[in-house]
Coordinates of C-alpha atoms in Angstrom, one line a residue:
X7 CA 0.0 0.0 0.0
X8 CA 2.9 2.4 0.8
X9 CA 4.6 2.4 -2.6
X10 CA 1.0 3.0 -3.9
X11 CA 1.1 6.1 -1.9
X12 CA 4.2 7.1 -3.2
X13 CA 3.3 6.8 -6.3
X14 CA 0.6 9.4 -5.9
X15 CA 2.8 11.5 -3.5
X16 CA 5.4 11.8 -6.5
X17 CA 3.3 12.0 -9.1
X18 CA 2.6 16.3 -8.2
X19 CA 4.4 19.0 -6.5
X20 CA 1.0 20.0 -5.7
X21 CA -1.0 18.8 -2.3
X22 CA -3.7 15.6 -2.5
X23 CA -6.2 15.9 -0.2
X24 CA -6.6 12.6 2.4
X25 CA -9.8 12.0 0.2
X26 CA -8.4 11.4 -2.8
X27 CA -6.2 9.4 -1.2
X28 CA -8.9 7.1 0.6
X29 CA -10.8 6.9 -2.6
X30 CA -7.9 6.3 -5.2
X31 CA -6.4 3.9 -2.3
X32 CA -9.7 2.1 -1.2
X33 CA -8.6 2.8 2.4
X34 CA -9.9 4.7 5.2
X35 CA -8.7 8.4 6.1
X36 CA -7.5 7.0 9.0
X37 CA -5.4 4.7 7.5
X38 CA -4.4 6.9 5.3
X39 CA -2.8 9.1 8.2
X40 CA -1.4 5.9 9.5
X41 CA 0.6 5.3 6.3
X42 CA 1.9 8.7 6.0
X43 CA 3.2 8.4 9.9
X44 CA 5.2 5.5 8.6
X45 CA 6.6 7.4 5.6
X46 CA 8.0 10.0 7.9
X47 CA 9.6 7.3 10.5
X48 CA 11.4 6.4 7.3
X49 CA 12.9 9.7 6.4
X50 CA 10.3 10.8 4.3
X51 CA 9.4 15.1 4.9
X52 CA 5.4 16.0 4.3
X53 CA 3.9 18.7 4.3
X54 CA 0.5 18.6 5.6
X55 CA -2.2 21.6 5.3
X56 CA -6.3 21.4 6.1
X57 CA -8.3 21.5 3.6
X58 CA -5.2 21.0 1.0
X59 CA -3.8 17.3 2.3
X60 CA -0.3 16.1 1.8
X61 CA 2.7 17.1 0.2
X62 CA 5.9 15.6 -0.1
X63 CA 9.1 17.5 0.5
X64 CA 11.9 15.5 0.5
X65 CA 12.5 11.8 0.0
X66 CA 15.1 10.0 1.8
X67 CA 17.5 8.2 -1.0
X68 CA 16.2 4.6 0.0
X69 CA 16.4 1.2 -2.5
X70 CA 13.6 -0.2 -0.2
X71 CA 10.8 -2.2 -1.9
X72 CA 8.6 0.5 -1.6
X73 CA 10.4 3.1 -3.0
X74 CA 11.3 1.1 -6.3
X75 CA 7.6 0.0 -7.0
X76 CA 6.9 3.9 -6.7
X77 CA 8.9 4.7 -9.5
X78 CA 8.9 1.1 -11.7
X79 CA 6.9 0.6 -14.8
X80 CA 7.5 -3.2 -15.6
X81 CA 4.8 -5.8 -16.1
X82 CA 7.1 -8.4 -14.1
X83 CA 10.3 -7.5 -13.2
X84 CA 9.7 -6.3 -9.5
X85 CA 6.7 -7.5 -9.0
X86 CA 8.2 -9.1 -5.7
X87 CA 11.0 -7.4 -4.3
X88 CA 12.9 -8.4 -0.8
X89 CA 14.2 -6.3 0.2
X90 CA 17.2 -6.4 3.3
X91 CA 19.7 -4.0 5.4
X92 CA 22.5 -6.5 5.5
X93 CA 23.4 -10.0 3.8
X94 CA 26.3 -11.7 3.1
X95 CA 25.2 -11.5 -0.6
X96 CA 22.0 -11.1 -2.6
X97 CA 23.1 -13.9 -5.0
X98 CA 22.7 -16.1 -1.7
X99 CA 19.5 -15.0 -0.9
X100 CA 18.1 -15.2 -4.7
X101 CA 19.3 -18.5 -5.1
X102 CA 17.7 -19.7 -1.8
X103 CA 14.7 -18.2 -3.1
X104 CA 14.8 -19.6 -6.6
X105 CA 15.6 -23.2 -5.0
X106 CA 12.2 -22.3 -3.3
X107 CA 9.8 -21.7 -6.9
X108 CA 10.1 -18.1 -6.5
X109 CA 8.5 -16.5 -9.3
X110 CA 10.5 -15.2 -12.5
X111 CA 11.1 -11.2 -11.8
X112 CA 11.8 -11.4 -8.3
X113 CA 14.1 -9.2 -7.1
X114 CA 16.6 -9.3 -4.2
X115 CA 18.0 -5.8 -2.8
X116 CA 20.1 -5.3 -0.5
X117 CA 21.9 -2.2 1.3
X118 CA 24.8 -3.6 2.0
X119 CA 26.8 -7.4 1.5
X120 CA 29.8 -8.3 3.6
X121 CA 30.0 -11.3 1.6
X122 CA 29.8 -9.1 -2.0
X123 CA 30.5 -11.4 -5.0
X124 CA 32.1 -10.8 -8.5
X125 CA 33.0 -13.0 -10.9
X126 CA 35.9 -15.8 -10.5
X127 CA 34.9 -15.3 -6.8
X128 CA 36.3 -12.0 -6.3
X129 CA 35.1 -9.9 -3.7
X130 CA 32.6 -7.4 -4.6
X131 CA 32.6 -4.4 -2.1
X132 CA 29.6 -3.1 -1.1
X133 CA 29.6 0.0 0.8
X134 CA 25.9 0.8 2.9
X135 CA 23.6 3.4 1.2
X136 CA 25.9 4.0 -1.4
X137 CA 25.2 1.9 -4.4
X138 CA 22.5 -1.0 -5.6
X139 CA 23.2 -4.1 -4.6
X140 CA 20.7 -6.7 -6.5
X141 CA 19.9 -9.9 -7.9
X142 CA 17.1 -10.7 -10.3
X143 CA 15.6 -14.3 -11.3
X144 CA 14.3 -15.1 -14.6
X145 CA 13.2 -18.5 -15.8
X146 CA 14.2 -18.9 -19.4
X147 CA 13.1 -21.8 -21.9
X148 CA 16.8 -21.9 -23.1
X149 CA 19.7 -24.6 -23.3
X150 CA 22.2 -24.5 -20.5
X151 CA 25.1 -23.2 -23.1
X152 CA 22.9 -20.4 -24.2
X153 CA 23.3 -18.7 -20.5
X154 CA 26.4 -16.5 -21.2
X155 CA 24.2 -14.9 -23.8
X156 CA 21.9 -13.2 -20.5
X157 CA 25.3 -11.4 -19.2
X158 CA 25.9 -9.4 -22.1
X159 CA 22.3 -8.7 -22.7
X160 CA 22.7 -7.3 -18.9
X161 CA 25.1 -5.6 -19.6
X162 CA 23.4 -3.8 -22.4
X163 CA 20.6 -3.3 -20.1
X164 CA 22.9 -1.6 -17.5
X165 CA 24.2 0.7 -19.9
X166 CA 20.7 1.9 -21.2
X167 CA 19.2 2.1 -17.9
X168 CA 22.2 4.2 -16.5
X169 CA 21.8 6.6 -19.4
X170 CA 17.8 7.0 -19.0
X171 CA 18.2 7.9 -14.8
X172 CA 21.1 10.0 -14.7
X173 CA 22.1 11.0 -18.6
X174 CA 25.7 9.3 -18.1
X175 CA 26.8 7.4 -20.9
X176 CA 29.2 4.4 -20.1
X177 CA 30.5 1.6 -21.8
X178 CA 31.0 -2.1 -21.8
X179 CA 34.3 -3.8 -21.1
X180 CA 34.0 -8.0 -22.2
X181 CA 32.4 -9.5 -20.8
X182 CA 30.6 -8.2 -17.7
X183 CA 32.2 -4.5 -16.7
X184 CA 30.5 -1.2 -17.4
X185 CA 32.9 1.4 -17.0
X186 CA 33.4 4.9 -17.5
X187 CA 36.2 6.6 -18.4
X188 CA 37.9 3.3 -18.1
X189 CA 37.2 3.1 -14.3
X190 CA 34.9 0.3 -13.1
X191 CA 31.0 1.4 -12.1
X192 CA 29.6 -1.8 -12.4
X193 CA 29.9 -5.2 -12.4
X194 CA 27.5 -8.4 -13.3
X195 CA 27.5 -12.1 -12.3
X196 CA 24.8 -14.7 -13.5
X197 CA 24.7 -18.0 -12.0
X198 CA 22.7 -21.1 -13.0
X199 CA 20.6 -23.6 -11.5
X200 CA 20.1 -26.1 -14.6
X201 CA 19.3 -29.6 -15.3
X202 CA 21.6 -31.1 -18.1
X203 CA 19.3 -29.9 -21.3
X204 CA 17.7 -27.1 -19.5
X205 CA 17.9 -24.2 -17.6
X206 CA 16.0 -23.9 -14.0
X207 CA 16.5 -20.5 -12.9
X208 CA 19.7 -17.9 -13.7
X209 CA 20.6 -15.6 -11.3
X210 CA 21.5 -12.4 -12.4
X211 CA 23.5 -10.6 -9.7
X212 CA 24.2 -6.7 -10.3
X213 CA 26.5 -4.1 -7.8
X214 CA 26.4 -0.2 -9.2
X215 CA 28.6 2.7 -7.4
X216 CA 26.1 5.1 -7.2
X217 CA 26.9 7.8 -4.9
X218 CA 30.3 6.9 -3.7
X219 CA 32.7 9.1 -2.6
X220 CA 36.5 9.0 -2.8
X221 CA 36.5 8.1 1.0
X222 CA 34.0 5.2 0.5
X223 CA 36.4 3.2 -1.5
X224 CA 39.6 0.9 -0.5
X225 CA 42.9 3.0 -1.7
X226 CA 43.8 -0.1 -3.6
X227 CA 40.2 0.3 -5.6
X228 CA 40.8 4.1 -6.4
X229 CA 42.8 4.3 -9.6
X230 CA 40.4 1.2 -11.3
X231 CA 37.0 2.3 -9.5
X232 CA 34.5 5.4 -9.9
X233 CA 30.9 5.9 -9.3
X234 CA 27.9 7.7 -10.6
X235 CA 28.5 11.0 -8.4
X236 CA 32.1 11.4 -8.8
X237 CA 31.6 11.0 -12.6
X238 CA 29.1 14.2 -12.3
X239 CA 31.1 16.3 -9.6
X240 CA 29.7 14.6 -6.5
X241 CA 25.7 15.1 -7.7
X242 CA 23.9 12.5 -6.2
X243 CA 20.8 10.5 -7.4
X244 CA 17.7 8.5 -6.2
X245 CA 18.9 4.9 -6.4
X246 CA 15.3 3.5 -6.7
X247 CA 15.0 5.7 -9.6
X248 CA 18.2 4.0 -11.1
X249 CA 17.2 0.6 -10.2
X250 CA 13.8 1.3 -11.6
X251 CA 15.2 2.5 -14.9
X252 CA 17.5 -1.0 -15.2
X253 CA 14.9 -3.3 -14.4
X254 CA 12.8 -1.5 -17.0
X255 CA 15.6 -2.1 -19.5
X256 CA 16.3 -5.6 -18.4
X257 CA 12.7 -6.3 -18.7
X258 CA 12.3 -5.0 -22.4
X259 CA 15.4 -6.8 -23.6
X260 CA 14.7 -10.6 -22.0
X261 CA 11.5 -10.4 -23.4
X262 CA 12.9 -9.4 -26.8
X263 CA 15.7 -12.2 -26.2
X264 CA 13.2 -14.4 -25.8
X265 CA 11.0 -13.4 -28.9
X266 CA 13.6 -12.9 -31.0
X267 CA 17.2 -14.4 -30.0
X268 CA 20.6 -13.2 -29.5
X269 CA 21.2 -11.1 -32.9
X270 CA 20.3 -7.4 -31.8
X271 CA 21.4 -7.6 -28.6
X272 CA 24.9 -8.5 -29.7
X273 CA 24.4 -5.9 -32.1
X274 CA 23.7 -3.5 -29.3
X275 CA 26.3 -4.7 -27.3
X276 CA 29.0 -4.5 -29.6
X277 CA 28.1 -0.6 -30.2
X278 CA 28.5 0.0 -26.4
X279 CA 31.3 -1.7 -25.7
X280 CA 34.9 -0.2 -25.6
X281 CA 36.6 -3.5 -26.2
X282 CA 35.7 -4.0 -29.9
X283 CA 38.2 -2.9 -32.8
X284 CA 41.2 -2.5 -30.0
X285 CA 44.5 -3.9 -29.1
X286 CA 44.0 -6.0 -26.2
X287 CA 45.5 -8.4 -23.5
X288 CA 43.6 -11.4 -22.6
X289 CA 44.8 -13.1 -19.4
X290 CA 43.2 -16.4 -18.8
X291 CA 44.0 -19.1 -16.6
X292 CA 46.3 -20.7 -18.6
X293 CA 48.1 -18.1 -20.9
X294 CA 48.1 -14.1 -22.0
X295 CA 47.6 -13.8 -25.9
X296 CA 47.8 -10.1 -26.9
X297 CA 45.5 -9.1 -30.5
X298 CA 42.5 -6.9 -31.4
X299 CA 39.1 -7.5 -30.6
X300 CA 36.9 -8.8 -33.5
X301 CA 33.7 -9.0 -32.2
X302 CA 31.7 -12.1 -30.2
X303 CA 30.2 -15.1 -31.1
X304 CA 26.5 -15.9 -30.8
X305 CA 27.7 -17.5 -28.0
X306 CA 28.9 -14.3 -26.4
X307 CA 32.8 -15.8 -27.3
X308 CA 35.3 -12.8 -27.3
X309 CA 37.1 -13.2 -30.9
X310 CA 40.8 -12.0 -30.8
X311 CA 42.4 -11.9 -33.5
X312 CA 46.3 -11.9 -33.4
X313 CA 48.9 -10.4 -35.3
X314 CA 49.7 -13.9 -37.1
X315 CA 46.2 -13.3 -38.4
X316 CA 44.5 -16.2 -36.9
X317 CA 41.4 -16.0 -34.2
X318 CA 41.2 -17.0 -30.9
X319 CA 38.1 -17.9 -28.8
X320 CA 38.2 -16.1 -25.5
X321 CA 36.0 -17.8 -23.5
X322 CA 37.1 -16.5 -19.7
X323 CA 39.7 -13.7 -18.8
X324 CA 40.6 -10.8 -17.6
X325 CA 40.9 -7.6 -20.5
X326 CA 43.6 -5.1 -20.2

């Protein structure tokens, strides 16, 4: 009920009157008074005048669940958000719940993680308030090798939804980085739960430096690492807004994945991301091989291509 409250609260800068409220609601004007005491324990500032009703004045920058269902237009993704203060990681929880039948689109949000994970089980660090910290389940009707394909159409999804909340372009780095200026903003990790000719659930885990500032990261993470708010000289955003405008995004392109395969995402990845056409260094576990960047595979493959001329698959590494 209180995100549906928001949603009227932040839809004006005018007042709206407890009546219209109760009506539009379907709730009492009592209740309604009760819901708006809530809003304030929370942080929220409103305005209230006789005869005029409510106004709100300030919003406290919260990624609760009822802060992101005031701003999110999605038919599924979000339709069931958990969200939690502390965790050791949302991937956790979202694979708990998907082990569970949770429904496709549920999301799992968390303020902070002190168990943060990136990929090849690096630590992911997770400052509290700061950034979105979240993991999404989707359900698709696809082969267990076709999986890879749902981190780059992430990553496309990122990129776009960044752009619509804040107006900050960024850029892709192979295969799961979004960077800016060639410092790291975000990173994604999807996992799978799969049977051997089918896929059960992937987890698609997401962390985004929002409104970081120089003191809320590690020295070590400085020279590789940047946020939102130091990209735009410390201005600040609503990270429900943000996390509204990804899943959004996300939303649009699954379904479009699903409809319509890998093609146009690759298409649109490949015009977002900074690796293609340059000279690169490919660590991987076994070996460094040093070429330029074709292109990927429908198989999201990185294709290097080396001075000899010939192409190799990059299937894991690290990109310098």
């Amino acid at each position: 009920m209180r995100d549906r409250l928001l949603q009227l609260l932040t839809a004006t800068d005018s007042f709206v009157s407890g009546q219209e409220i109760s009506t539009k609601l379907g709730i009492s004007r009592t209740a309604v008074w009760k819901h708006i005491e809530e809003l304030r324990k929370n942080g929220y500032e409103l305005e209230a005048v006789p005869r005029k009703g409510y106004r709100l004045t300030h919003a406290p920058d919260l990624a609760s669940a009822d802060e992101i269902k005031a701003s999110l237009h999605t038919e599924h993704f979000g339709s069931s958000i958990v969200y939690k203060k502390k965790v050791t990681s949302t991937q956790e929880v979202a694979h708990e719940l998907a082990r569970n039948e949770a429904e496709e689109g549920t999301v799992v949000v968390a303020e902070t993680q002190y168990k943060g994970k990136g990929r090849m089980n690096r630590e992911w660090h997770s400052p509290s308030g700061t950034g979105l910290w979240f993991s999404l389940i989707v359900r698709p009707d696809i082969i267990p090798q076709k999986a890879p394909q749902l981190t780059l159409m992430t990553a496309v999804a990122v990129t776009e939804g960044v752009m619509e909340a804040t107006g900050i372009q960024a850029q892709i780095k192979w295969p799961n980085d979004i960077l800016i200026d060639g410092k790291k903003i975000a990173g994604i990790l999807t996992e799978m739960q799969s049977e051997p000719d089918r896929v059960q659930a992937i987890i698609i885990g997401i962390g985004l430096n929002i409104n970081q500032q120089v003191e809320h990261f590690p020295e070590e993470l400085l020279p590789k690492a940047t946020s939102l708010a130091l990209e735009n000289d410390g201005v600040t955003y609503q990270r429900a807004v943000v996390i509204s405008a990804i899943l959004k995004r996300l939303e649009q392109w699954y379904l479009h994945y699903l409809q319509h395969g890998f093609k146009e995402v690759r298409e649109r990845w490949e015009s977002l991301a900074v690796t293609i056409g340059r000279q690169i260094k490919a660590t991987t576990m076994k070996e460094t091989v040093s070429g330029v960047a074709e292109g990927i595979t429908e198989d999201g493959v990185l294709l290097l291509k080396k001075q000899d001329g010939t192409i190799e698959y990059i299937y894991s590494a690290d990109i310098d």
